[in-house]
Amino acid sequence: MNSCAKLLQELTAGTHDEVLAALYALDGTQASLDRAQERAAQVVRSFAEIFTPEEHASVALFSGPGRTEIGGNHTDHQHGHVLCGSVDLDMLACAAPNGKEVIRIHSQGYPTLEVELSSLLPRERERNTSAALVRGVAAKAAELGYPMSGFDAYVTSNVLSGSGLSSSAAYEVLVGNILNHFCCGGALDPIQIAKIGQYAENVYFGKPCGLMDQMGSSVGGAVAIDFANPSAPLVKKVEYDFTRSGHALCIVDTGSSHGDLTDDYADITREMGAVAAHFNKRFLREVPEADFRAAIPSLRVRCGDRAVLRAIHYYEDDRRAVQEGEALERGDFARFLELVNASGLSSAVHLQNTWSISDPSQQAIPLALAAGQELLEGTGAIRVHGGGFAGTIQAFVPNDRLEAFRSGMEALLGRGKCHILHIRPQGGTVVIG
């Protein structure tokens, strides 16, 4: 590892340009690389300013990326398949061992948090805080047999809040990689780090969650997950270089709020569960599709038409999530785009999670999808992103239409609302060790 001064010199000299370009300049431009260099240097300078390490103390840079859901909209809670991927927005940290029994993390814009390592049991007062995530990650790593020791870290983030890119998973993966480097000798693989993050969020933070968010951040690139056994999901890295596709990933913030949508989200799970219960099962994954199709007339009476439509979406989108991964591995990006568009149509028509029936006058998601479809003119692909009802949409936009798409969406929704991202091939990582 390098001292702060040496690392700053190397960043200025371009010593680490290849590493930075692979993470942050996936569009191949010098401007993106220049921004990555300056951001990395600023993190090192801020670390030195806040923690004042000894002159020759060794530091390292770490990254925990955001993730995007690509395929399988609301299939995970029915134990189905999903396709997700890491993106080139991340949490970037400069960190160093501090020789103490305390972890100190200063996130830009927030007070420094301190987590004592003398006791790693959950603390009620830390629930729903970043400290709970840190303590939970450390506790699980210690349970696996690795001795924990303290470190200092300065963290900056450009993972968009409320964008569905999962900032909490990025944070867990970031902390997991720091502890893996300093305390575990790099022995933990990305899947283990993801599971540790999920444990921290479930047990210490107090939020039940699946494993998609952490896997998407930790593994890197596109990741196919089968949740048939949620406690031990099957995870496969999909080998495809998105930089060859001729398309960029856009996440568009529609400006609508997720507030007061709890009932809308719960209704999806409840209605799919009601269909499964008709067959004395808990999840649709346990119900053969042929049995479901044969029972539709009686299901309409017992569960209602919307529940039937949502179950139709589950079976079809679950299948599409698998097919999307297969298309990418074949290098058939055109087929992949067809499937993404079909998923988007199914979410709108069958799943019905693009607007809330509690406020029919607010339809920002359908409006943004309509505008995006007009701008794409039959090219690319577009769909609701994540949980739906409000928030963001996702589009794969041909590079030669990218500027027109961005300007068109921002003319409708406001400046800075269309975020141009890339699927990043590397997940959570030691950027510079």
Coordinates of C-alpha atoms in Angstrom, one line a residue:
M1 CA 0.0 0.0 0.0
N2 CA 1.0 3.6 -0.5
S3 CA 1.1 6.6 1.8
C4 CA -1.4 9.4 1.1
A5 CA 1.3 11.6 -0.5
K6 CA 2.7 8.8 -2.7
L7 CA -0.8 7.8 -3.8
L8 CA -1.6 11.4 -4.7
Q9 CA 1.6 11.6 -6.8
E10 CA 0.7 8.4 -8.6
L11 CA -2.8 9.5 -9.3
T12 CA -1.5 12.8 -10.8
A13 CA 1.1 10.9 -12.8
G14 CA -1.5 8.6 -14.3
T15 CA 0.0 5.5 -12.7
H16 CA -3.4 4.1 -12.0
D17 CA -5.2 5.3 -15.1
E18 CA -5.9 1.8 -16.4
V19 CA -7.6 0.7 -13.2
L20 CA -9.6 3.9 -13.0
A21 CA -10.7 3.7 -16.6
A22 CA -12.0 0.1 -16.2
L23 CA -14.3 1.3 -13.4
Y24 CA -15.2 4.9 -14.2
A25 CA -14.5 5.6 -17.9
L26 CA -16.5 2.9 -19.6
D27 CA -17.6 5.4 -22.2
G28 CA -13.9 5.6 -23.3
T29 CA -13.6 9.3 -22.9
Q30 CA -10.7 11.3 -21.4
A31 CA -13.2 13.5 -19.6
S32 CA -14.6 10.6 -17.6
L33 CA -11.0 9.4 -16.7
D34 CA -10.1 12.9 -15.6
R35 CA -13.1 13.1 -13.3
A36 CA -12.2 9.7 -11.9
Q37 CA -8.7 10.8 -11.2
E38 CA -9.8 14.0 -9.4
R39 CA -12.4 12.2 -7.4
A40 CA -9.9 9.6 -6.2
A41 CA -7.4 12.3 -5.4
Q42 CA -10.1 14.2 -3.4
V43 CA -11.0 11.1 -1.4
V44 CA -7.3 10.7 -0.4
R45 CA -6.9 14.4 0.4
S46 CA -10.1 14.3 2.5
F47 CA -9.0 11.2 4.4
A48 CA -5.7 12.8 5.2
E49 CA -7.4 16.0 6.4
I50 CA -9.9 14.3 8.7
F51 CA -7.8 11.4 10.1
T52 CA -4.3 13.0 9.9
P53 CA -2.4 9.7 9.5
E54 CA 1.3 9.4 10.1
E55 CA 3.3 10.6 7.1
H56 CA 4.2 7.1 5.9
A57 CA 1.0 5.3 7.0
S58 CA -0.3 3.0 4.2
V59 CA -3.7 3.6 2.7
A60 CA -5.9 1.9 0.0
L61 CA -8.9 2.8 -2.1
F62 CA -12.1 0.7 -2.1
S63 CA -15.3 0.7 -4.2
G64 CA -18.8 -0.5 -3.6
P65 CA -20.9 0.1 -6.7
G66 CA -24.6 0.7 -7.1
R67 CA -26.7 -1.9 -8.8
T68 CA -29.6 -1.9 -11.3
E69 CA -32.4 -4.5 -11.7
I70 CA -32.3 -5.6 -15.4
G71 CA -34.8 -8.4 -15.5
G72 CA -37.4 -10.0 -13.3
N73 CA -39.6 -7.2 -12.0
H74 CA -41.2 -8.4 -8.7
T75 CA -40.1 -12.0 -9.2
D76 CA -37.7 -12.3 -6.4
H77 CA -40.3 -12.3 -3.6
Q78 CA -42.0 -15.3 -5.3
H79 CA -38.7 -17.2 -5.3
G80 CA -38.1 -16.6 -9.0
H81 CA -35.3 -15.5 -11.2
V82 CA -33.8 -12.0 -11.6
L83 CA -31.0 -10.4 -13.7
C84 CA -29.2 -7.5 -12.1
G85 CA -25.9 -5.7 -12.7
S86 CA -23.4 -3.3 -11.1
V87 CA -23.1 0.2 -12.4
D88 CA -20.4 2.8 -12.7
L89 CA -21.8 4.9 -9.8
D90 CA -20.3 3.9 -6.5
M91 CA -19.2 4.6 -3.0
L92 CA -15.5 5.2 -3.0
A93 CA -13.4 5.1 0.2
C94 CA -9.8 5.8 1.2
A95 CA -9.1 3.7 4.2
A96 CA -6.2 2.5 6.5
P97 CA -5.8 0.3 9.6
N98 CA -5.8 2.5 12.8
G99 CA -4.4 -0.1 15.2
K100 CA -7.4 0.4 17.5
E101 CA -10.5 -1.6 18.4
V102 CA -12.8 0.8 16.7
I103 CA -13.9 1.4 13.1
R104 CA -14.3 5.1 12.2
I105 CA -16.0 6.1 9.0
H106 CA -16.5 9.6 7.8
S107 CA -19.0 9.8 4.9
Q108 CA -19.0 13.1 3.0
G109 CA -21.6 15.4 4.4
Y110 CA -22.2 13.4 7.6
P111 CA -20.7 13.2 11.0
T112 CA -18.0 10.5 11.7
L113 CA -19.5 7.3 13.0
E114 CA -17.6 5.1 15.4
V115 CA -18.2 1.4 15.9
E116 CA -16.4 -0.3 18.9
L117 CA -15.3 -3.8 18.2
S118 CA -15.2 -4.9 21.8
S119 CA -18.8 -6.2 21.4
L120 CA -20.3 -7.0 18.1
L121 CA -23.8 -7.9 19.3
P122 CA -26.7 -6.0 17.7
R123 CA -27.6 -2.7 19.4
E124 CA -31.2 -1.5 19.4
R125 CA -30.3 2.2 19.3
E126 CA -28.3 1.6 16.1
R127 CA -31.1 0.0 14.1
N128 CA -31.8 1.8 10.8
T129 CA -28.3 3.4 10.9
S130 CA -25.1 3.0 9.0
A131 CA -23.4 2.0 12.3
A132 CA -25.7 -1.0 12.4
L133 CA -24.5 -2.1 8.9
V134 CA -20.9 -1.7 9.9
R135 CA -21.3 -3.6 13.1
G136 CA -23.3 -6.3 11.3
V137 CA -20.7 -6.8 8.6
A138 CA -17.9 -7.0 11.2
A139 CA -19.9 -9.4 13.4
K140 CA -20.5 -11.8 10.5
A141 CA -16.9 -11.7 9.4
A142 CA -15.8 -12.4 13.0
E143 CA -18.2 -15.3 13.2
L144 CA -16.6 -16.8 10.1
G145 CA -13.3 -16.9 12.1
Y146 CA -11.5 -13.7 11.1
P147 CA -10.1 -11.5 13.8
M148 CA -11.5 -7.9 13.5
S149 CA -9.4 -4.8 13.9
G150 CA -10.1 -1.2 13.5
F151 CA -9.7 1.1 10.5
D152 CA -10.4 4.7 9.4
A153 CA -12.2 5.5 6.2
Y154 CA -13.4 8.5 4.3
V155 CA -16.3 7.8 1.9
T156 CA -17.8 9.7 -1.0
S157 CA -20.8 8.5 -2.9
N158 CA -22.4 9.3 -6.3
V159 CA -25.0 6.5 -5.9
L160 CA -28.2 8.3 -6.6
S161 CA -30.5 8.5 -3.6
G162 CA -34.0 7.1 -4.4
S163 CA -32.9 5.9 -7.8
G164 CA -33.3 2.2 -7.1
L165 CA -29.6 1.7 -7.3
S166 CA -29.4 0.4 -3.7
S167 CA -27.1 2.7 -1.8
S168 CA -27.4 0.5 1.3
A169 CA -26.0 -2.6 -0.5
A170 CA -23.2 -0.5 -2.0
Y171 CA -22.3 0.6 1.6
E172 CA -22.3 -3.0 2.9
V173 CA -20.2 -4.2 0.0
L174 CA -17.8 -1.3 0.5
V175 CA -17.3 -2.1 4.2
G176 CA -17.1 -5.8 3.4
N177 CA -14.3 -5.2 1.0
I178 CA -12.4 -3.0 3.4
L179 CA -12.6 -5.7 6.2
N180 CA -11.8 -8.4 3.7
H181 CA -8.6 -6.6 2.7
F182 CA -7.4 -5.5 6.2
C183 CA -8.7 -8.4 8.4
C184 CA -9.4 -11.5 6.2
G185 CA -6.4 -11.5 3.9
G186 CA -8.7 -11.3 0.9
A187 CA -10.1 -14.7 1.6
L188 CA -13.8 -13.7 1.2
D189 CA -15.2 -14.0 -2.3
P190 CA -17.8 -11.6 -3.7
I191 CA -20.7 -14.0 -3.0
Q192 CA -19.6 -14.3 0.6
I193 CA -19.3 -10.5 0.9
A194 CA -22.8 -10.1 -0.5
K195 CA -24.3 -12.6 2.0
I196 CA -22.5 -10.8 4.9
G197 CA -24.1 -7.6 3.7
Q198 CA -27.5 -9.1 3.6
Y199 CA -27.0 -10.5 7.1
A200 CA -26.0 -7.0 8.4
E201 CA -29.1 -5.4 6.8
N202 CA -31.5 -8.1 8.0
V203 CA -30.3 -8.7 11.6
Y204 CA -28.5 -5.5 12.6
F205 CA -30.1 -2.7 10.5
G206 CA -33.6 -4.4 10.9
K207 CA -34.7 -4.4 7.3
P208 CA -35.8 -7.7 5.7
C209 CA -34.3 -7.9 2.2
G210 CA -33.4 -10.5 -0.4
L211 CA -30.0 -11.0 -1.8
M212 CA -30.4 -9.3 -5.2
D213 CA -29.1 -5.9 -4.1
Q214 CA -25.9 -7.2 -2.5
M215 CA -25.2 -9.7 -5.3
G216 CA -25.7 -7.0 -7.9
S217 CA -23.2 -4.7 -6.2
S218 CA -20.6 -7.3 -5.1
V219 CA -20.2 -9.7 -8.0
G220 CA -20.0 -7.2 -10.8
G221 CA -21.2 -7.1 -14.4
A222 CA -24.6 -8.8 -15.1
V223 CA -25.6 -11.4 -12.5
A224 CA -28.3 -14.0 -12.9
I225 CA -29.9 -15.2 -9.6
D226 CA -32.3 -18.1 -9.0
F227 CA -34.1 -17.7 -5.6
A228 CA -35.7 -21.1 -5.6
N229 CA -34.0 -21.5 -2.2
P230 CA -33.7 -17.9 -0.9
S231 CA -31.3 -18.9 1.9
A232 CA -28.9 -20.3 -0.7
P233 CA -29.7 -18.7 -4.1
L234 CA -27.9 -19.9 -7.2
V235 CA -25.8 -17.1 -8.5
K236 CA -24.2 -16.9 -12.0
K237 CA -22.1 -14.2 -13.5
V238 CA -23.3 -13.5 -17.0
E239 CA -20.3 -13.1 -19.3
Y240 CA -21.1 -10.1 -21.6
D241 CA -19.2 -6.9 -22.2
F242 CA -21.8 -4.1 -22.3
T243 CA -19.4 -1.7 -23.8
R244 CA -19.6 -3.7 -27.1
S245 CA -23.4 -3.3 -27.2
G246 CA -23.5 0.2 -28.8
H247 CA -26.0 1.2 -26.1
A248 CA -25.9 3.2 -22.8
L249 CA -27.9 2.6 -19.7
C250 CA -30.1 5.5 -18.7
I251 CA -31.8 5.7 -15.3
V252 CA -34.4 8.5 -15.5
D253 CA -35.7 10.1 -12.3
T254 CA -39.4 10.9 -12.9
G255 CA -39.6 13.2 -9.9
S256 CA -42.3 11.2 -8.3
S257 CA -42.1 10.1 -4.7
H258 CA -42.2 6.6 -3.2
G259 CA -44.0 8.0 -0.1
D260 CA -47.3 6.4 0.9
L261 CA -46.9 3.5 -1.5
T262 CA -46.5 0.8 1.1
D263 CA -49.9 -0.6 0.4
D264 CA -49.3 -0.7 -3.3
Y265 CA -46.1 -2.8 -2.9
A266 CA -47.8 -5.0 -0.3
D267 CA -50.7 -5.7 -2.6
I268 CA -48.4 -7.2 -5.2
T269 CA -47.0 -9.7 -2.7
R270 CA -50.4 -10.3 -1.1
E271 CA -52.2 -11.0 -4.4
M272 CA -49.5 -13.2 -5.9
G273 CA -49.5 -15.1 -2.5
A274 CA -53.3 -15.4 -2.7
V275 CA -53.0 -17.2 -6.1
A276 CA -50.3 -19.5 -4.7
A277 CA -52.5 -20.2 -1.6
H278 CA -55.3 -21.5 -4.0
F279 CA -52.9 -24.4 -4.6
N280 CA -51.9 -24.7 -0.9
K281 CA -48.5 -23.1 -1.7
R282 CA -46.9 -20.0 -0.3
F283 CA -45.1 -18.8 -3.4
L284 CA -45.8 -18.9 -7.2
R285 CA -42.5 -20.6 -7.8
E286 CA -44.0 -23.7 -6.2
V287 CA -47.1 -23.7 -8.5
P288 CA -46.6 -25.2 -12.0
E289 CA -47.6 -22.7 -14.6
A290 CA -49.8 -25.2 -16.4
D291 CA -51.8 -25.7 -13.1
F292 CA -52.2 -21.9 -12.8
R293 CA -53.3 -21.5 -16.4
A294 CA -55.9 -24.2 -16.0
A295 CA -57.3 -22.6 -12.8
I296 CA -57.7 -19.1 -14.1
P297 CA -61.5 -19.2 -14.3
S298 CA -61.8 -20.1 -10.6
L299 CA -58.9 -17.8 -9.6
R300 CA -60.8 -14.9 -11.1
V301 CA -63.7 -15.5 -8.7
R302 CA -61.5 -16.3 -5.7
C303 CA -58.7 -13.8 -6.1
G304 CA -59.9 -11.2 -8.6
D305 CA -58.7 -10.3 -12.1
R306 CA -55.8 -8.1 -11.0
A307 CA -54.2 -11.0 -8.9
V308 CA -54.5 -13.2 -12.0
L309 CA -52.8 -10.7 -14.2
R310 CA -50.0 -10.2 -11.7
A311 CA -49.5 -14.0 -11.6
I312 CA -49.4 -14.0 -15.4
H313 CA -46.6 -11.4 -15.1
Y314 CA -44.7 -13.4 -12.6
Y315 CA -44.5 -16.5 -14.8
E316 CA -43.7 -14.6 -18.0
D317 CA -41.2 -12.2 -16.4
D318 CA -39.5 -15.0 -14.5
R319 CA -39.0 -16.8 -17.8
R320 CA -37.8 -13.6 -19.5
A321 CA -35.1 -13.0 -16.8
V322 CA -33.5 -16.3 -17.6
Q323 CA -33.8 -15.7 -21.4
E324 CA -32.2 -12.3 -21.0
G325 CA -29.1 -13.8 -19.4
E326 CA -29.0 -16.4 -22.1
A327 CA -29.3 -13.8 -24.9
L328 CA -26.4 -11.8 -23.4
E329 CA -24.2 -14.9 -23.1
R330 CA -24.9 -15.6 -26.8
G331 CA -24.0 -12.0 -27.7
D332 CA -27.5 -11.5 -29.0
F333 CA -28.1 -8.0 -27.7
A334 CA -31.1 -7.4 -30.1
R335 CA -32.9 -10.3 -28.5
F336 CA -32.0 -9.0 -25.1
L337 CA -33.6 -5.6 -26.0
E338 CA -36.8 -7.4 -27.2
L339 CA -37.0 -9.1 -23.8
V340 CA -36.5 -5.9 -21.8
N341 CA -39.2 -4.2 -23.8
A342 CA -41.5 -7.2 -23.2
S343 CA -40.8 -7.0 -19.5
G344 CA -41.7 -3.3 -19.5
L345 CA -45.0 -3.9 -21.3
S346 CA -45.8 -6.7 -18.8
S347 CA -45.1 -4.5 -15.8
A348 CA -47.4 -1.9 -17.2
V349 CA -50.3 -4.1 -18.4
H350 CA -50.1 -7.2 -16.1
L351 CA -48.2 -6.3 -13.0
Q352 CA -49.7 -2.8 -13.0
N353 CA -46.9 -1.1 -11.0
T354 CA -46.4 2.1 -13.1
W355 CA -48.9 4.2 -11.2
S356 CA -50.9 4.0 -7.9
I357 CA -54.6 3.6 -7.9
S358 CA -54.6 5.8 -4.7
D359 CA -53.5 8.8 -6.7
P360 CA -54.5 8.3 -10.4
S361 CA -53.7 12.0 -11.3
Q362 CA -50.0 11.3 -10.6
Q363 CA -48.7 9.1 -13.5
A364 CA -45.1 10.3 -13.9
I365 CA -43.9 6.8 -14.7
P366 CA -46.3 6.1 -17.6
L367 CA -45.7 9.7 -18.9
A368 CA -41.9 9.2 -18.8
L369 CA -42.2 5.8 -20.5
A370 CA -44.4 7.3 -23.3
A371 CA -41.9 10.1 -23.9
G372 CA -39.0 7.7 -23.9
Q373 CA -40.7 5.4 -26.4
E374 CA -41.3 8.3 -28.7
L375 CA -37.6 9.4 -28.4
L376 CA -36.3 5.9 -29.0
E377 CA -38.5 5.5 -32.2
G378 CA -38.5 1.7 -32.0
T379 CA -34.8 1.3 -31.0
G380 CA -33.3 0.3 -27.7
A381 CA -35.5 -0.7 -24.8
I382 CA -37.4 1.0 -21.9
R383 CA -39.2 -0.2 -18.7
V384 CA -40.1 0.7 -15.2
H385 CA -37.1 0.3 -12.9
G386 CA -37.4 -1.5 -9.5
G387 CA -40.4 -1.5 -7.3
G388 CA -42.4 0.9 -9.5
F389 CA -45.4 3.1 -8.8
A390 CA -43.0 6.1 -8.6
G391 CA -39.3 6.8 -8.9
T392 CA -37.3 5.8 -11.9
I393 CA -37.4 4.2 -15.3
Q394 CA -34.7 2.4 -17.1
A395 CA -33.7 2.6 -20.8
F396 CA -31.0 1.1 -23.0
V397 CA -30.4 3.8 -25.5
P398 CA -28.3 3.5 -28.8
N399 CA -25.2 5.6 -28.5
D400 CA -26.1 7.7 -31.5
R401 CA -29.5 8.6 -29.9
L402 CA -28.1 9.2 -26.4
E403 CA -27.9 13.0 -26.5
A404 CA -31.3 13.4 -28.1
F405 CA -32.8 11.0 -25.5
R406 CA -31.2 12.8 -22.6
S407 CA -32.2 16.3 -23.8
G408 CA -35.8 15.1 -24.6
M409 CA -36.3 13.5 -21.2
E410 CA -34.9 16.4 -19.3
A411 CA -37.0 18.9 -21.3
L412 CA -40.0 17.0 -19.8
L413 CA -38.7 16.2 -16.3
G414 CA -36.0 18.8 -15.6
R415 CA -32.3 19.2 -15.8
G416 CA -30.2 16.4 -14.4
K417 CA -33.0 13.9 -14.3
C418 CA -31.6 11.5 -17.0
H419 CA -28.5 9.7 -15.6
I420 CA -26.3 8.0 -18.2
L421 CA -24.7 4.9 -16.7
H422 CA -22.9 1.8 -17.8
I423 CA -22.9 -1.8 -16.6
R424 CA -19.6 -2.0 -14.8
P425 CA -17.7 -5.3 -15.2
Q426 CA -16.1 -5.2 -11.7
G427 CA -18.2 -5.3 -8.5
G428 CA -17.0 -4.4 -5.0
T429 CA -13.2 -4.2 -5.1
V430 CA -9.9 -2.9 -3.9
V431 CA -9.3 -0.2 -6.4
I432 CA -5.7 0.6 -5.4
G433 CA -4.2 -1.6 -2.7

